[in-house]
Every structure is written in C-alpha cells, then in structure tokens.
Coordinates of C-alpha atoms and ligand atoms in Angstrom, one line a residue:
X1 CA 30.2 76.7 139.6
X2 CA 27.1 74.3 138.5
X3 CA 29.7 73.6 135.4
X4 CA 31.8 72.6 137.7
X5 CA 30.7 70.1 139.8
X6 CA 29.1 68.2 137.4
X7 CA 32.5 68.4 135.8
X8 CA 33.8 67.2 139.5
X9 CA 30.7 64.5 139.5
X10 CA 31.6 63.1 135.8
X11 CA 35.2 62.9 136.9
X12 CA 33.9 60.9 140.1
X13 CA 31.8 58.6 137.8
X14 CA 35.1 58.1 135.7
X15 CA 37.1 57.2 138.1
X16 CA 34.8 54.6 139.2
X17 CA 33.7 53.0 136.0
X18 CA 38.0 53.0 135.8
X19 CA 38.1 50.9 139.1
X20 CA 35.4 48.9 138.8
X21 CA 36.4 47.3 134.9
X22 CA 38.9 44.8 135.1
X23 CA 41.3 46.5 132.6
X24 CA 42.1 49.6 135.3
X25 CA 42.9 49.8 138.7
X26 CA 42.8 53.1 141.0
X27 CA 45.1 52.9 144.2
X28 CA 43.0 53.1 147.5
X29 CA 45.2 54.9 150.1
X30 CA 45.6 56.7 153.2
X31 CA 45.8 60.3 153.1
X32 CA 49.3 61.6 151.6
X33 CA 50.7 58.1 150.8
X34 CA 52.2 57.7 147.0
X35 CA 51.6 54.6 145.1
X36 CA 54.6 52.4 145.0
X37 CA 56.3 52.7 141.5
X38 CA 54.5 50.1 138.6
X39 CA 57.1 49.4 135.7
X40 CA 55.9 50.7 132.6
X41 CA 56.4 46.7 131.5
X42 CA 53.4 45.6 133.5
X43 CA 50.9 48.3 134.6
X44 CA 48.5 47.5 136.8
X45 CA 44.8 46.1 136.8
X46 CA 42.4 44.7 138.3
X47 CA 42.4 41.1 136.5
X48 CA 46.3 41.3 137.0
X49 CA 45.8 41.1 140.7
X50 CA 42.8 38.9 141.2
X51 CA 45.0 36.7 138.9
X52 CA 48.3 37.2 141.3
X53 CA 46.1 36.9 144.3
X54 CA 44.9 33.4 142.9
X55 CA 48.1 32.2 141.9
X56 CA 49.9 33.8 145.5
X57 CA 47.7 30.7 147.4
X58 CA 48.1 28.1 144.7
X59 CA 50.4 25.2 145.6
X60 CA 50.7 24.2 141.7
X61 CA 53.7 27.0 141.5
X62 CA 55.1 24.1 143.4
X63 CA 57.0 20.9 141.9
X64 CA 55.1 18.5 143.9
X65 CA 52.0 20.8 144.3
X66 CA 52.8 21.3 148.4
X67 CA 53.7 24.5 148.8
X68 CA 52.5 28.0 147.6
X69 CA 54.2 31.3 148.0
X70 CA 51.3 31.4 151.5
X71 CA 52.9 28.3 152.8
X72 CA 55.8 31.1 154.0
X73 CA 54.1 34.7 153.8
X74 CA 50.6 34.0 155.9
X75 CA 48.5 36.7 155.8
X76 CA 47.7 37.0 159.5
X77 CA 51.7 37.1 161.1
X78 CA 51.8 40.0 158.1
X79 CA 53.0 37.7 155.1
X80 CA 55.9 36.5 157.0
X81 CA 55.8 32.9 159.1
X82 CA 56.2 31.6 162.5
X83 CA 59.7 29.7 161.9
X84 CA 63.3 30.8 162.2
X85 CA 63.4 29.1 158.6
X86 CA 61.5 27.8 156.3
X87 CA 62.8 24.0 154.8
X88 CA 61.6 23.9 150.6
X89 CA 59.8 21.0 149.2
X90 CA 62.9 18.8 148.7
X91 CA 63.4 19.7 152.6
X92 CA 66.5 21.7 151.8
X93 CA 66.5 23.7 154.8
X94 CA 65.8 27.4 154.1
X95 CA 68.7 29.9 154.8
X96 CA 67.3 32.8 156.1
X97 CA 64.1 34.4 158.0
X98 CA 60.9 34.7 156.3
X99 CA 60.4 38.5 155.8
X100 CA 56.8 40.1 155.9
X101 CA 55.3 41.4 152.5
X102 CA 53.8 44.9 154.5
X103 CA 54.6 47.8 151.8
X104 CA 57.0 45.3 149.8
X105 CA 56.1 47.5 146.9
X106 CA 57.8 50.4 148.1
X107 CA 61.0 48.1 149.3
X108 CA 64.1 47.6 146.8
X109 CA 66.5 46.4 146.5
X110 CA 64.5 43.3 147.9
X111 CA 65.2 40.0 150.2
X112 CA 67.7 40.0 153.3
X113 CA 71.0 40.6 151.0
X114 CA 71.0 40.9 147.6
X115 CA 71.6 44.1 145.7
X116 CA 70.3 43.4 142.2
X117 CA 67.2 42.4 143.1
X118 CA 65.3 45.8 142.7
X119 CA 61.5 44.7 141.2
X120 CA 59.1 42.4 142.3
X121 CA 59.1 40.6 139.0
X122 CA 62.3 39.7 138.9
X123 CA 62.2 38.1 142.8
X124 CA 59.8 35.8 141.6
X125 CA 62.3 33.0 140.5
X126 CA 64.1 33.0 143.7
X127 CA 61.5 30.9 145.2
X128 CA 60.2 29.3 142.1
X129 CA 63.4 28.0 140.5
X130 CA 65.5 29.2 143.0
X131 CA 68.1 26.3 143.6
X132 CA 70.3 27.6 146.5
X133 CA 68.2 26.7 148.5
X134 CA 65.4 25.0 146.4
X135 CA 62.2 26.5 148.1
X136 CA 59.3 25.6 145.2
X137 CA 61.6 23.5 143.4
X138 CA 60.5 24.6 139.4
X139 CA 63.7 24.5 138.0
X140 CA 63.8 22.6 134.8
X141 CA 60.1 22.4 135.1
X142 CA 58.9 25.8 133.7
X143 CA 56.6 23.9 130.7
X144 CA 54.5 22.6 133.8
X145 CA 53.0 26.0 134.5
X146 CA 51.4 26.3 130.8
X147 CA 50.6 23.2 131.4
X148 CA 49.3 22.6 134.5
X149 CA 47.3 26.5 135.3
X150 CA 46.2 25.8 131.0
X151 CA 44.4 23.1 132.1
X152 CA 42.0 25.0 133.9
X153 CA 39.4 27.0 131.9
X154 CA 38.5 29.5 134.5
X155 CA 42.6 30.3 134.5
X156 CA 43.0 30.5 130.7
X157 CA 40.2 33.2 131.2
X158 CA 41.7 35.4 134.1
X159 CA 45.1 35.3 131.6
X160 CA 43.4 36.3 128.9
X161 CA 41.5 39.0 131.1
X162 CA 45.0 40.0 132.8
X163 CA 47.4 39.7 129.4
X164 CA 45.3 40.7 126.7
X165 CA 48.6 42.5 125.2
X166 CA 50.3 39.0 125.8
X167 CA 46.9 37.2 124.1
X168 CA 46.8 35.7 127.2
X169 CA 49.9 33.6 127.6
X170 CA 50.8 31.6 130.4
X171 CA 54.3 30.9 131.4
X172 CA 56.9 32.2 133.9
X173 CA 56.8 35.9 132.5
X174 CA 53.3 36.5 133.6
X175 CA 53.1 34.3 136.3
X176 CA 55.8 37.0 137.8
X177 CA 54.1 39.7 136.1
X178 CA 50.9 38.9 138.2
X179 CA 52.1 37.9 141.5
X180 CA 54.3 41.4 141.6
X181 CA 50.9 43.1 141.0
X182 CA 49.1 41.5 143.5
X183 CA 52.0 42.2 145.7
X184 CA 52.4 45.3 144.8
X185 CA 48.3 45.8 146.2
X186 CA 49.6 44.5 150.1
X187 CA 49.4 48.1 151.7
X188 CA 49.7 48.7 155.2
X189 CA 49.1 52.4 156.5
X190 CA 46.3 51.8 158.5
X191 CA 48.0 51.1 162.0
X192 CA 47.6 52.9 165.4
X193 CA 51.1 54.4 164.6
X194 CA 49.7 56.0 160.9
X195 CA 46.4 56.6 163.0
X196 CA 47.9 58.8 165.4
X197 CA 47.0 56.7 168.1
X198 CA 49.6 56.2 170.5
X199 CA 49.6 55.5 173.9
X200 CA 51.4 57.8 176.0
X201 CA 54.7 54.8 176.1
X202 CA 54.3 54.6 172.8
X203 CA 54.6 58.7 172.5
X204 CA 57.6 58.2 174.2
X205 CA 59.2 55.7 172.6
X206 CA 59.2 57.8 169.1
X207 CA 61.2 60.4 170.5
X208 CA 63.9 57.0 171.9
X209 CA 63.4 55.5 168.1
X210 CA 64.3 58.6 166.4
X211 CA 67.6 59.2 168.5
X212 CA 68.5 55.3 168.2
X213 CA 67.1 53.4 165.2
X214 CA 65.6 55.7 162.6
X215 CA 69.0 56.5 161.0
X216 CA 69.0 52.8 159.7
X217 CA 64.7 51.9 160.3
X218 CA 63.8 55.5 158.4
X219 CA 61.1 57.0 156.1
X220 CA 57.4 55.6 155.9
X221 CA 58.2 51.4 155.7
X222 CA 61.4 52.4 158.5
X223 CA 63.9 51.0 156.3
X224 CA 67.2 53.1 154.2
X225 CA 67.1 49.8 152.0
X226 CA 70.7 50.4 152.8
X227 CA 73.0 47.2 154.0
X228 CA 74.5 46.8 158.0
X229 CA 76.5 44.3 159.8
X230 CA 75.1 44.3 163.5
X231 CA 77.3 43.0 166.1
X232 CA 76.0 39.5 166.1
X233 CA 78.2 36.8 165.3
X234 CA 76.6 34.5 161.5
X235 CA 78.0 32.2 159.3
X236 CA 76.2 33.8 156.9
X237 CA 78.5 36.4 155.1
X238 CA 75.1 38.3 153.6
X239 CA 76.0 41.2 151.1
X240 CA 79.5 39.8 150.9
X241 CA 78.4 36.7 149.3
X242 CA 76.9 38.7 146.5
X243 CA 79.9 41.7 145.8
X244 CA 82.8 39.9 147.0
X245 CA 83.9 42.5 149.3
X246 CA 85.0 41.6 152.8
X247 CA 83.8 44.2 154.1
X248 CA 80.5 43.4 153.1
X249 CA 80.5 40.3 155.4
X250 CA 77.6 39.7 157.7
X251 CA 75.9 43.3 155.8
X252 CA 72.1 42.5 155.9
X253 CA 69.6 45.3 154.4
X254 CA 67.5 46.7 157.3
X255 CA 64.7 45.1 157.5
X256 CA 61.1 47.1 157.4
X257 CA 59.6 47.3 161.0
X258 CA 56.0 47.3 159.6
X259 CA 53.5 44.9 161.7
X260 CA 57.0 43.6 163.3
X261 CA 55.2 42.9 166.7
X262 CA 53.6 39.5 164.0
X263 CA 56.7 38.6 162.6
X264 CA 58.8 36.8 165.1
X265 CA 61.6 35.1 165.0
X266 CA 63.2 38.2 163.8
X267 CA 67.0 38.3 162.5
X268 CA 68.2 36.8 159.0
X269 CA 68.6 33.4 160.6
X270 CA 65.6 34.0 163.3
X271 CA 68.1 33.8 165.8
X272 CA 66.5 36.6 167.9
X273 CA 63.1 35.2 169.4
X274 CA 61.5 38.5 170.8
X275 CA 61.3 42.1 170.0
X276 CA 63.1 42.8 173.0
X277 CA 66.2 39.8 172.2
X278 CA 66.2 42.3 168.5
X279 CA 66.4 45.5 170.1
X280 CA 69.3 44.6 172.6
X281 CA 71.0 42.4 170.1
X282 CA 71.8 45.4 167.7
X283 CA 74.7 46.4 169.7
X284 CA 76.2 49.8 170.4
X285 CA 72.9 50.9 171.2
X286 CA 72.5 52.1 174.9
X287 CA 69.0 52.2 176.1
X288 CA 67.4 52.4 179.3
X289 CA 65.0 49.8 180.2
X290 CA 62.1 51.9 180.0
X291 CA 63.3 53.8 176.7
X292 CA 63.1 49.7 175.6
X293 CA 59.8 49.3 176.9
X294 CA 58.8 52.3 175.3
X295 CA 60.7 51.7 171.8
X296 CA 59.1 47.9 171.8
X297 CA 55.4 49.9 172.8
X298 CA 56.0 51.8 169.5
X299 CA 57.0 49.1 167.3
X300 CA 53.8 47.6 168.6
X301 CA 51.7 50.3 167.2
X302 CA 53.1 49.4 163.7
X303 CA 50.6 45.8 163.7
X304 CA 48.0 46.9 161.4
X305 CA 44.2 45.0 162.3
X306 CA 42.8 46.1 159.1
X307 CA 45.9 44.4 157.1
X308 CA 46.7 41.0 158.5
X309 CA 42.6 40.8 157.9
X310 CA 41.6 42.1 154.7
X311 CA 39.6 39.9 152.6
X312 CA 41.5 41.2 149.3
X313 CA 43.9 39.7 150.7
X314 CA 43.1 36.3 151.9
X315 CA 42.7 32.8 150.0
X316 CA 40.5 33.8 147.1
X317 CA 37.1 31.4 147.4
X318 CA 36.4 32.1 144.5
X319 CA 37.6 32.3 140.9
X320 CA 35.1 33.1 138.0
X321 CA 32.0 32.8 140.0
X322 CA 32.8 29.7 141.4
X323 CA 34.0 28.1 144.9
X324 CA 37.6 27.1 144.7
Ligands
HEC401 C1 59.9 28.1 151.5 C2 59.4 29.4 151.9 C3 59.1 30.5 150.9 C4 58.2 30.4 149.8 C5 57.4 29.2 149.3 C6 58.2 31.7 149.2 N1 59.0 32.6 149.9 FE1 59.3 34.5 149.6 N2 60.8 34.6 150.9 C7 61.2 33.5 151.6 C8 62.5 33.8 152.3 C9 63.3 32.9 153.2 C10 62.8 35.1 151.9 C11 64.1 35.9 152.1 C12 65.2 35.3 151.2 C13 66.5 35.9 151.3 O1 66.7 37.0 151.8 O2 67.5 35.3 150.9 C14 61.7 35.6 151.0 C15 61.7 36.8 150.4 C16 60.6 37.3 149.6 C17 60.4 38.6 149.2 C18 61.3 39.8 149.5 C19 60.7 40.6 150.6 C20 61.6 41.8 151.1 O3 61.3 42.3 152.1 O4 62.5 42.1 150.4 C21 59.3 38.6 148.4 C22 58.7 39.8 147.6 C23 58.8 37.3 148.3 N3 59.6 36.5 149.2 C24 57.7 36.8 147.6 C25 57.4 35.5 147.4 C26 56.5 35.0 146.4 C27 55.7 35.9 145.4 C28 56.4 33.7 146.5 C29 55.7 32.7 145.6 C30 56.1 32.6 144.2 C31 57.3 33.3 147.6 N4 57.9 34.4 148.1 C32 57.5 32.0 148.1 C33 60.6 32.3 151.8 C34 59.6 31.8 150.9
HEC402 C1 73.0 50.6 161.8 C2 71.6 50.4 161.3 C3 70.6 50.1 162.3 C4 70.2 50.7 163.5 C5 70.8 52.0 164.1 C6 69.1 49.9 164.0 N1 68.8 48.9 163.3 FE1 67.4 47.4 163.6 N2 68.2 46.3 162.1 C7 69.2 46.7 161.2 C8 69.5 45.6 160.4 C9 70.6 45.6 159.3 C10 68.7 44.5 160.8 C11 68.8 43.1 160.3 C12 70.0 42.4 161.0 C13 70.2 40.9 160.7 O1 69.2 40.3 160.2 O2 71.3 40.4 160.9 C14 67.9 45.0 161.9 C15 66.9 44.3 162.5 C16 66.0 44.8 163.4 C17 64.8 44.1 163.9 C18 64.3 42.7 163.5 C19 63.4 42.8 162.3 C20 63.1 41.6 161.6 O3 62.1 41.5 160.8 O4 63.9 40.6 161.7 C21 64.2 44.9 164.8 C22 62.9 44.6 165.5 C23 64.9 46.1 164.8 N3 66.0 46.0 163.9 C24 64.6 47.2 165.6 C25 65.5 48.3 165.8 C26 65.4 49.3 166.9 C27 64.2 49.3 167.8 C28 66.5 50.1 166.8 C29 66.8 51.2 167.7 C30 66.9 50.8 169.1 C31 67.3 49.6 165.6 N4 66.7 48.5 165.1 C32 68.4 50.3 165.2 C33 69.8 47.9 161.2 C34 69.7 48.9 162.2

C-alpha cells in the first residue's frame, strides 16, 4: 500500500516535472474530455505553444506588418470578430464570417466550406498566402518570415526551444507547426452548459435542441463537421465551389455553437445579426416562440467566462523575460 503511493506520488512528481520543462506538455481538462488529436509530425510542447501564442498576436505574419491572425479571432467575442466580414490588408473584402477558435482542435475538416482542409497546419496558408481573398497578404513573400522573426534574438531562441529536431529553423513550416499548437491549447469546456448549470429555460431548451438542431449541431463542440444548404438564398455556392457538384451549392459545414451567444453576426456571409434572426433563418424548423426563447437561453449557457479570459490565452507581455 505504502509502495504504492509513493509509487502514485513519484508518478505525480513526473508528471509535473513533464509539464513544467518546456520540451513536454500535459493536457489540462475537464473531467472525461479527450485531448484533440496531435499529428505525430508535430507533437506538442510547451515552447511550441508559447511560441504559437507569440506569433498568433504578431502583426509581422503580415505583408505590411498591420494585421495578425488576433486582428480577426479576438479572444474576448471567443476568437471570432464583430464584423459580417473581415476586408485583408490590400482591403480585398473578406468572403465569409469570421468563425470562433473554441475547441478548433477537435473541428475538421476546417473553415466554412472546404473539404480537404482537415489539420490545423495545413489552414495556416489560407490566411497567410491565401490569395482568394488575400487576408495577410505573404504570398511571394515567405523569405520575409526568416528574415523578419530571425531578426529578433529572443525569437531565434523560442525556435530553437520549440524545433530542436528542426535546429531551430524558421520559415513557413514551423511558423504553421506552432500556431496549430497553440491553437490546438484553445479549450472551452468550462461553460454553465459543461457545468451543469442551467437555468430552468435553459433545462428546457435542451430537450427543444435535441428534437430540432442536434442532428446537424451534435457531439461535445455541436457540430457533424458534415456539409448543409439552409434555405437562405447566397451567392456563395460553398462546398460546390470546391467538388464541382451542383448539389453541393450553397452546402456550408455546421458551424460549432460553442460561446455562440459572442460571435455575432452569425451565417457564412454574417447575414444573420442575432441568435434569434439564425435560429428562424434555418428553415423547416417549426418552433414555438418560447421553445426559441428557451433554445437561444441554452445556446447562451455555451459562453464560457473562464475562456474568452484566460491569460494563456491573451497577448503574451512577455517573451523571454522581457515586456513585449
Ligand atoms: C482577415 C481576417 C483573418 C485573419 C487575419 C485570419 N483569419 Fe482565420 N479565418 C478568417 C475567416 C474569414 C475564416 C473562414 C474562412 C472560410 O471559411 O472560407 C477563418 C477561418 C479560420 C480557421 C478555421 C476555423 C474553423 O472553425 O474551421 C482557423 C483555424 C483560423 N482561421 C486560424 C487563423 C490563424 C492561425 C490566423 C493567423 C495566421 C488567421 N486565422 C488569420 C479570417 C481571418
Ligand atoms: C440540417 C442541419 C442543421 C440543423 C438541423 C440546424 N442547423 Fe444550425 N446551422 C447549420 C449550418 C449548415 C449552419 C451554417 C449555415 C450558413 O452559414 O449558411 C448553421 C448555423 C447556425 C447558427 C449560426 C452559427 C454561426 O456561428 O454562424 C446557429 C446559431 C445555429 N445554426 C443554431 C441552430 C439551432 C438552434 C438549431 C435548431 C433549432 C439548428 N441550428 C439546426 C446546420 C443545421
């Protein structure tokens, strides 16, 4: 028994020592959640995410140095933005609705309407060297990133810290490598809804949500990552653009409802300015007004404090020791 626990208290010690160096990382989650899934290709650590977090808020990702990947995803309206769209730094204006980053781990295939984009990693050059529409504007311009985040001691060292495999190297690879690991770190489980605290609309409005939305708005981040048309009229043709098919027109992947009740304008285009405009323009869907109320009093419950304010989070201030 004595054996034991001092095995158990060794263990404990481990897994702490693993956490705190910079070369390991331990998930912190709420009871029964799973980690999302890490590619083998880039496992995670602690430097890797300090790294992604500082690189997340930094406006040198950016052609002219205006606008970092937290220009669109702030923190507090749950890493999406207040704007039906977004314009890039050439002022192309953006297509679609900011989405939120809540969970965007667990999320694939990712973005409003495109199949093959299944990892983080790979989603990283949409808004980098995207060019349809140019949002950060790097394409053509991936030697500036060496060049510009090399320049910076205290950056060559949280490379070397997070790629020592990669002997530190600094270019588009592990700029994406570290920004999907620091993005992979943005959990939210910790709302009224996963704390069981419901009021008594709320209560009712999981019984409505169950009968009318969770076929498409299912599991744990209340999304199938399957594609839909609603019945509302775009000039978008979503999926379709991508496979071809006309029946794919207008097909957007349902969206993850987590912190929803901080994401508005809500839609693909952010046509639909309120929870309630989303909920009645879906379409087919017969509700009551009070199932509504109570549906929209549940969908509430999903805005996670703890989240939208977590330091880990936020702007770094610092970077090796020092104010940024
Ligand atoms: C100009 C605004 C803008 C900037 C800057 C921006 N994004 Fe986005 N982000 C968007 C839009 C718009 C979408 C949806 C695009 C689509 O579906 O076609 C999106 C989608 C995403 C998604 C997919 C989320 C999901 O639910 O599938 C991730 C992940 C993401 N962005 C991460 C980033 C990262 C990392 C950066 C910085 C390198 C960044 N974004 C910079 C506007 C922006
Ligand atoms: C047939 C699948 C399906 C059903 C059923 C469904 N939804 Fe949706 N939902 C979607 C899709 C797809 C979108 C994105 C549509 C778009 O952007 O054009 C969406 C978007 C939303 C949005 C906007 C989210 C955002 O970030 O823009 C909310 C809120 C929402 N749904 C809530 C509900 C509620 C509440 C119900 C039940 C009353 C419901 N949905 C039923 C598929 C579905």
């Amino acid at each position: 028994m004595r054996r034991a626990t001092a095995a158990l208290l060794a263990l404990a010690a481990l897994a702490l020592l693993v956490a705190a160096s910079p070369a390991g990382w331990i998930w912190t989650l709420p009871g029964g959640a799973a980690p999302p899934p890490v590619p083998a290709g880039n496992p995670m650590s602690a430097a890797k995410v300090e790294l992604g977090r500082r690189l997340f808020y930094d406006a040198d990702l950016s052609i002219d140095g205006t606008m970092s990947c937290a220009t669109c995803h702030e923190q507090r309206r749950g890493f999406a933005d207040g704007n039906r769209t977004m314009p890039g730094v050439h002022g192309d204006p953006g297509r679609r609705n900011v989405p939120g980053l809540a969970n965007v781990g667990y999320l694939a295939p990712l973005t409003w309407a495109d199949p093959r984009l299944t990892g983080l990693e790979a989603q990283v050059a949409v808004p980098m060297f995207g060019e349809a529409p140019v949002e950060m504007g790097m394409k053509g311009a991936e030697a500036e990133l060496p060049r510009r985040l090399g320049s910076d001691t205290c950056y060559r060292k949280m490379f070397k810290a997070a790629f020592p495999r990669e002997r530190g190297r600094i270019d588009a690879a592990t700029v994406a490598m570290a920004l999907a690991a620091f993005q992979r770190t943005l959990i939210s489980y910790g709302s009224p809804f996963d704390r069981g605290q419901l009021s008594p609309s709320a209560q009712r409005g999981k019984a409505a949500f169950a009968a009318a939305c969770a076929e498409c708005h299912s599991g744990r981040n209340f999304t199938d990552g399957q594609f839909h048309a609603l019945e509302t009229a775009t000039k978008d043709g979503g999926l379709a653009e991508i496979t071809g098919r006309k029946d794919d027109a207008g097909s957007f992947r349902t969206p993850s409802l987590r912190n929803v009740a901080l994401t508005a304008p809500y839609f693909h285009d952010g046509s639909a300015a309120t929870l309630d405009e989303a909920i009645r323009r879906h379409g087919g869907i017969a509700l009551t007004g009070e199932e509504r109320g109570d549906i929209r009093a549940l969908l509430e419950a999903l805005t996670d404090k703890g989240f939208v304010t977590d330091p880990e989070f936020a702007y770094p201030e610092t970077a090796c020791g020092k104010a940024l």
